[in-house]
mmCIF file of C-alpha atoms in Angstrom:
data_model
loop_
_atom_site.group_PDB
_atom_site.id
_atom_site.type_symbol
_atom_site.label_atom_id
_atom_site.label_comp_id
_atom_site.label_asym_id
_atom_site.label_seq_id
_atom_site.Cartn_x
_atom_site.Cartn_y
_atom_site.Cartn_z
ATOM 1 C CA MET A 1 2.277 3.722 -21.626
ATOM 2 C CA SER A 2 5.504 3.961 -19.516
ATOM 3 C CA SER A 3 7.245 0.510 -18.551
ATOM 4 C CA LEU A 4 7.414 -0.668 -15.189
ATOM 5 C CA LYS A 5 11.126 -0.674 -15.253
ATOM 6 C CA ALA A 6 11.166 3.083 -16.289
ATOM 7 C CA ASP A 7 8.504 3.771 -13.773
ATOM 8 C CA PHE A 8 10.624 2.218 -10.991
ATOM 9 C CA ASN A 9 13.882 4.023 -12.173
ATOM 10 C CA GLU A 10 11.915 7.409 -11.905
ATOM 11 C CA LEU A 11 10.575 6.518 -8.610
ATOM 12 C CA MET A 12 13.965 5.953 -7.438
ATOM 13 C CA GLU A 13 15.328 9.162 -8.691
ATOM 14 C CA ARG A 14 12.436 11.093 -7.022
ATOM 15 C CA ILE A 15 13.396 9.203 -3.696
ATOM 16 C CA LYS A 16 16.896 10.269 -3.838
ATOM 17 C CA GLN A 17 15.844 13.868 -4.675
ATOM 18 C CA GLY A 18 13.301 13.901 -1.846
ATOM 19 C CA ARG A 19 9.935 15.791 -1.728
ATOM 20 C CA GLU A 20 9.342 19.044 -3.553
ATOM 21 C CA PHE A 21 8.037 21.927 -1.337
ATOM 22 C CA GLY A 22 4.773 22.123 -3.241
ATOM 23 C CA HIS A 23 3.533 19.270 -1.563
ATOM 24 C CA ALA A 24 0.982 19.186 1.266
ATOM 25 C CA SER A 25 3.307 17.410 3.631
ATOM 26 C CA PHE A 26 7.025 16.735 3.652
ATOM 27 C CA GLU A 27 6.743 13.005 4.432
ATOM 28 C CA PRO A 28 8.446 10.615 2.079
ATOM 29 C CA ILE A 29 5.519 8.900 0.689
ATOM 30 C CA PHE A 30 5.692 7.721 -2.722
ATOM 31 C CA TYR A 31 3.298 5.638 -4.908
ATOM 32 C CA LEU A 32 4.192 3.423 -8.078
ATOM 33 C CA VAL A 33 1.160 3.577 -9.735
ATOM 34 C CA PHE A 34 0.584 0.685 -12.406
ATOM 35 C CA PRO A 35 -2.702 -0.337 -14.272
ATOM 36 C CA PRO A 36 -4.493 -3.228 -12.532
ATOM 37 C CA GLY A 37 -3.649 -5.584 -15.176
ATOM 38 C CA GLN A 38 -0.219 -5.376 -14.313
ATOM 39 C CA ILE A 39 -0.394 -6.721 -10.789
ATOM 40 C CA LEU A 40 1.292 -9.952 -11.776
ATOM 41 C CA ASN A 41 4.018 -8.312 -13.469
ATOM 42 C CA VAL A 42 4.584 -6.080 -10.473
ATOM 43 C CA LYS A 43 4.774 -8.898 -8.357
ATOM 44 C CA ARG A 44 7.323 -10.662 -10.642
ATOM 45 C CA GLU A 45 9.279 -7.459 -10.563
ATOM 46 C CA THR A 46 9.163 -6.831 -6.704
ATOM 47 C CA PRO A 47 12.037 -9.284 -6.008
ATOM 48 C CA ALA A 48 14.546 -7.914 -8.293
ATOM 49 C CA TRP A 49 13.708 -4.161 -7.342
ATOM 50 C CA ILE A 50 14.368 -5.317 -3.704
ATOM 51 C CA HIS A 51 17.821 -6.790 -4.674
ATOM 52 C CA ARG A 52 18.465 -3.580 -6.536
ATOM 53 C CA LEU A 53 17.702 -1.560 -3.627
ATOM 54 C CA LYS A 54 19.914 -3.700 -1.548
ATOM 55 C CA ASN A 55 22.735 -3.436 -3.867
ATOM 56 C CA GLU A 56 22.457 0.342 -3.970
ATOM 57 C CA GLY A 57 22.724 0.420 -0.130
ATOM 58 C CA TRP A 58 19.275 0.653 1.146
ATOM 59 C CA GLU A 59 17.822 -1.277 4.148
ATOM 60 C CA VAL A 60 14.899 -2.730 2.746
ATOM 61 C CA ALA A 61 11.547 -3.697 4.541
ATOM 62 C CA THR A 62 8.752 -4.958 3.170
ATOM 63 C CA PHE A 63 5.016 -5.077 4.415
ATOM 64 C CA SER A 64 2.519 -7.143 2.353
ATOM 65 C CA ILE A 65 -0.922 -6.125 3.167
ATOM 66 C CA ALA A 66 -2.149 -9.235 1.902
ATOM 67 C CA GLU A 67 -0.516 -11.068 4.770
ATOM 68 C CA HIS A 68 -1.484 -8.761 7.477
ATOM 69 C CA ILE A 69 -5.029 -8.762 6.383
ATOM 70 C CA ALA A 70 -4.885 -12.549 6.626
ATOM 71 C CA GLU A 71 -3.362 -12.766 9.906
ATOM 72 C CA ILE A 72 -5.879 -10.002 11.175
ATOM 73 C CA ILE A 73 -8.831 -12.050 10.088
ATOM 74 C CA GLU A 74 -7.443 -15.543 11.295
ATOM 75 C CA THR A 75 -6.796 -13.998 14.862
ATOM 76 C CA ALA A 76 -9.919 -12.242 15.047
ATOM 77 C CA PRO A 77 -12.096 -12.413 18.300
ATOM 78 C CA LEU A 78 -15.056 -12.958 16.318
ATOM 79 C CA ARG A 79 -13.774 -15.351 13.830
ATOM 80 C CA LYS A 80 -15.965 -18.284 15.239
ATOM 81 C CA ILE A 81 -18.946 -16.131 15.018
ATOM 82 C CA TRP A 82 -18.076 -15.272 11.428
ATOM 83 C CA VAL A 83 -17.434 -18.934 10.337
ATOM 84 C CA ALA A 84 -20.946 -19.707 12.141
ATOM 85 C CA ALA A 85 -22.668 -17.091 10.214
ATOM 86 C CA ASP A 86 -21.035 -17.919 7.154
ATOM 87 C CA GLN A 87 -22.287 -21.491 7.082
ATOM 88 C CA LYS A 88 -25.907 -20.503 7.972
ATOM 89 C CA ALA A 89 -25.872 -17.895 4.973
ATOM 90 C CA PRO A 90 -22.837 -18.698 2.678
ATOM 91 C CA GLN A 91 -24.194 -16.363 -0.015
ATOM 92 C CA ALA A 92 -24.269 -13.094 2.251
ATOM 93 C CA TRP A 93 -21.504 -11.452 0.771
ATOM 94 C CA ASP A 94 -22.449 -7.954 1.931
ATOM 95 C CA LYS A 95 -22.573 -8.855 5.754
ATOM 96 C CA THR A 96 -19.709 -11.032 5.249
ATOM 97 C CA ASN A 97 -17.501 -8.095 3.679
ATOM 98 C CA ALA A 98 -19.042 -5.707 6.157
ATOM 99 C CA SER A 99 -17.721 -7.795 8.987
ATOM 100 C CA LEU A 100 -14.017 -8.027 7.767
ATOM 101 C CA ALA A 101 -14.012 -4.312 6.653
ATOM 102 C CA ASN A 102 -14.730 -3.605 10.324
ATOM 103 C CA ALA A 103 -12.200 -6.123 11.495
ATOM 104 C CA ILE A 104 -9.518 -4.646 8.996
ATOM 105 C CA SER A 105 -10.598 -1.037 9.389
ATOM 106 C CA ASN A 106 -10.832 -0.873 13.383
ATOM 107 C CA GLY A 107 -6.872 0.248 13.248
ATOM 108 C CA ALA A 108 -5.364 -3.055 13.300
ATOM 109 C CA LEU A 109 -3.772 -2.791 9.988
ATOM 110 C CA GLN A 110 -2.968 0.772 10.683
ATOM 111 C CA ALA A 111 -1.089 -0.375 13.752
ATOM 112 C CA ARG A 112 0.724 -2.714 11.991
ATOM 113 C CA ILE A 113 2.211 -0.492 9.427
ATOM 114 C CA GLU A 114 3.027 2.293 12.062
ATOM 115 C CA ALA A 115 4.940 -0.537 13.848
ATOM 116 C CA LYS A 116 7.013 -1.365 10.827
ATOM 117 C CA LEU A 117 7.488 2.196 10.240
ATOM 118 C CA THR A 118 8.545 2.809 13.675
ATOM 119 C CA GLU A 119 11.145 0.041 13.303
ATOM 120 C CA LEU A 120 12.777 1.724 10.749
ATOM 121 C CA GLU A 121 13.003 5.491 12.271
ATOM 122 C CA GLY A 122 16.295 6.782 12.604
ATOM 123 C CA LYS A 123 17.756 4.645 9.876
ATOM 124 C CA THR A 124 19.209 6.774 7.297
ATOM 125 C CA LYS A 125 19.045 4.175 4.228
ATOM 126 C CA ALA A 126 15.608 2.252 5.425
ATOM 127 C CA ILE A 127 12.935 2.163 2.825
ATOM 128 C CA LEU A 128 9.828 0.488 3.252
ATOM 129 C CA ILE A 129 7.951 -1.265 0.363
ATOM 130 C CA VAL A 130 4.269 -2.000 0.815
ATOM 131 C CA THR A 131 2.840 -4.549 -1.508
ATOM 132 C CA ASP A 132 -0.637 -6.363 -2.387
ATOM 133 C CA LEU A 133 -2.511 -3.503 -1.905
ATOM 134 C CA GLU A 134 -5.407 -4.960 -4.054
ATOM 135 C CA ALA A 135 -6.032 -7.185 -0.982
ATOM 136 C CA LEU A 136 -7.612 -4.087 0.489
ATOM 137 C CA HIS A 137 -10.810 -4.379 -1.791
ATOM 138 C CA PRO A 138 -13.585 -4.199 -0.906
ATOM 139 C CA TYR A 139 -12.842 -3.263 2.700
ATOM 140 C CA THR A 140 -11.147 -0.059 2.560
ATOM 141 C CA ARG A 141 -8.616 1.936 0.389
ATOM 142 C CA ILE A 142 -5.028 2.760 1.371
ATOM 143 C CA GLY A 143 -5.604 6.593 1.194
ATOM 144 C CA VAL A 144 -7.684 6.235 4.374
ATOM 145 C CA ILE A 145 -4.894 4.518 6.175
ATOM 146 C CA GLU A 146 -2.226 6.852 4.890
ATOM 147 C CA GLY A 147 -4.231 9.714 6.439
ATOM 148 C CA LYS A 148 -4.445 8.187 9.840
ATOM 149 C CA LEU A 149 -0.810 7.736 9.779
ATOM 150 C CA GLN A 150 0.041 11.294 9.088
ATOM 151 C CA GLY A 151 3.164 12.267 10.801
ATOM 152 C CA LYS A 152 4.421 8.643 11.110
ATOM 153 C CA PHE A 153 6.379 8.377 7.948
ATOM 154 C CA HIS A 154 10.241 8.975 8.540
ATOM 155 C CA ALA A 155 11.570 6.370 6.146
ATOM 156 C CA PRO A 156 10.754 6.714 2.536
ATOM 157 C CA THR A 157 7.751 4.415 2.097
ATOM 158 C CA VAL A 158 6.655 3.353 -1.244
ATOM 159 C CA PHE A 159 3.061 1.715 -2.027
ATOM 160 C CA LEU A 160 2.879 -0.266 -4.997
ATOM 161 C CA TYR A 161 -0.486 0.648 -6.128
ATOM 162 C CA PRO A 162 -2.709 -0.973 -8.616
ATOM 163 C CA GLY A 163 -5.048 1.883 -10.175
ATOM 164 C CA ILE A 164 -4.962 4.816 -12.572
ATOM 165 C CA ARG A 165 -3.784 8.059 -12.203
ATOM 166 C CA THR A 166 -6.317 10.768 -13.141
ATOM 167 C CA GLY A 167 -4.468 13.870 -12.366
ATOM 168 C CA LYS A 168 -1.375 14.923 -10.269
ATOM 169 C CA THR A 169 -2.819 13.814 -7.029
ATOM 170 C CA ARG A 170 -5.787 11.960 -7.965
ATOM 171 C CA LEU A 171 -5.905 8.159 -8.145
ATOM 172 C CA LYS A 172 -8.466 5.565 -8.951
ATOM 173 C CA PHE A 173 -8.053 2.266 -6.985
ATOM 174 C CA LEU A 174 -8.140 -0.667 -9.001
ATOM 175 C CA GLY A 175 -9.338 1.362 -11.954
ATOM 176 C CA PHE A 176 -12.884 1.173 -10.817
ATOM 177 C CA TYR A 177 -13.160 3.147 -7.565
ATOM 178 C CA PRO A 178 -14.109 6.731 -7.816
ATOM 179 C CA ASP A 179 -10.911 8.926 -8.077
ATOM 180 C CA ASP A 180 -9.558 10.397 -4.819
ATOM 181 C CA GLY A 181 -7.320 13.276 -4.420
ATOM 182 C CA ASN A 182 -6.630 13.052 -0.908
ATOM 183 C CA TYR A 183 -3.147 11.323 -1.096
ATOM 184 C CA ARG A 184 -0.286 13.303 0.215
ATOM 185 C CA SER A 185 2.179 11.553 -1.658
ATOM 186 C CA VAL A 186 4.342 11.635 -4.769
ATOM 187 C CA HIS A 187 2.732 9.474 -7.803
ATOM 188 C CA VAL A 188 5.199 8.001 -10.409
ATOM 189 C CA GLY A 189 3.490 5.621 -13.102
ATOM 190 C CA GLY A 190 -0.073 5.334 -13.913
#
């Protein structure tokens, strides 16, 4: 198993080289894939990686999936209804998760990522690091959002992906979702 440090170094080399012609798209989308058991280690390493990138001249932007999901849920128009329903049936997890998934999957999270990418457009040394992908469980997977953002990735975008690689383009989110080969990105690690 490779180390996070080695995988991050390889990722940076791949970003510097750009995308290969063999990929389905030419958008600069990269996944740093790591076992779900390494989530805390990745969170510890991320600030050092960001500082390293800044020292190498990158303009680093970050996007925390967890923070944005929390904001979406906090400001959702149906929040009062959810709270009332939760008080009546606090064990109805399926209904709760379905309601929250609808709020997240209705395009709000996608729009926020797109807005961040738009901020970086035209900046030659900009890079976006997307963190906390585990917060998408059990609502959706990042591949769905990535697919809807096709054509919007103008700056290198790195997704810190907790999962398992099952082939060159196939990933298993959190190690237990069915593997998915619909990613149009370069995968390092895993």
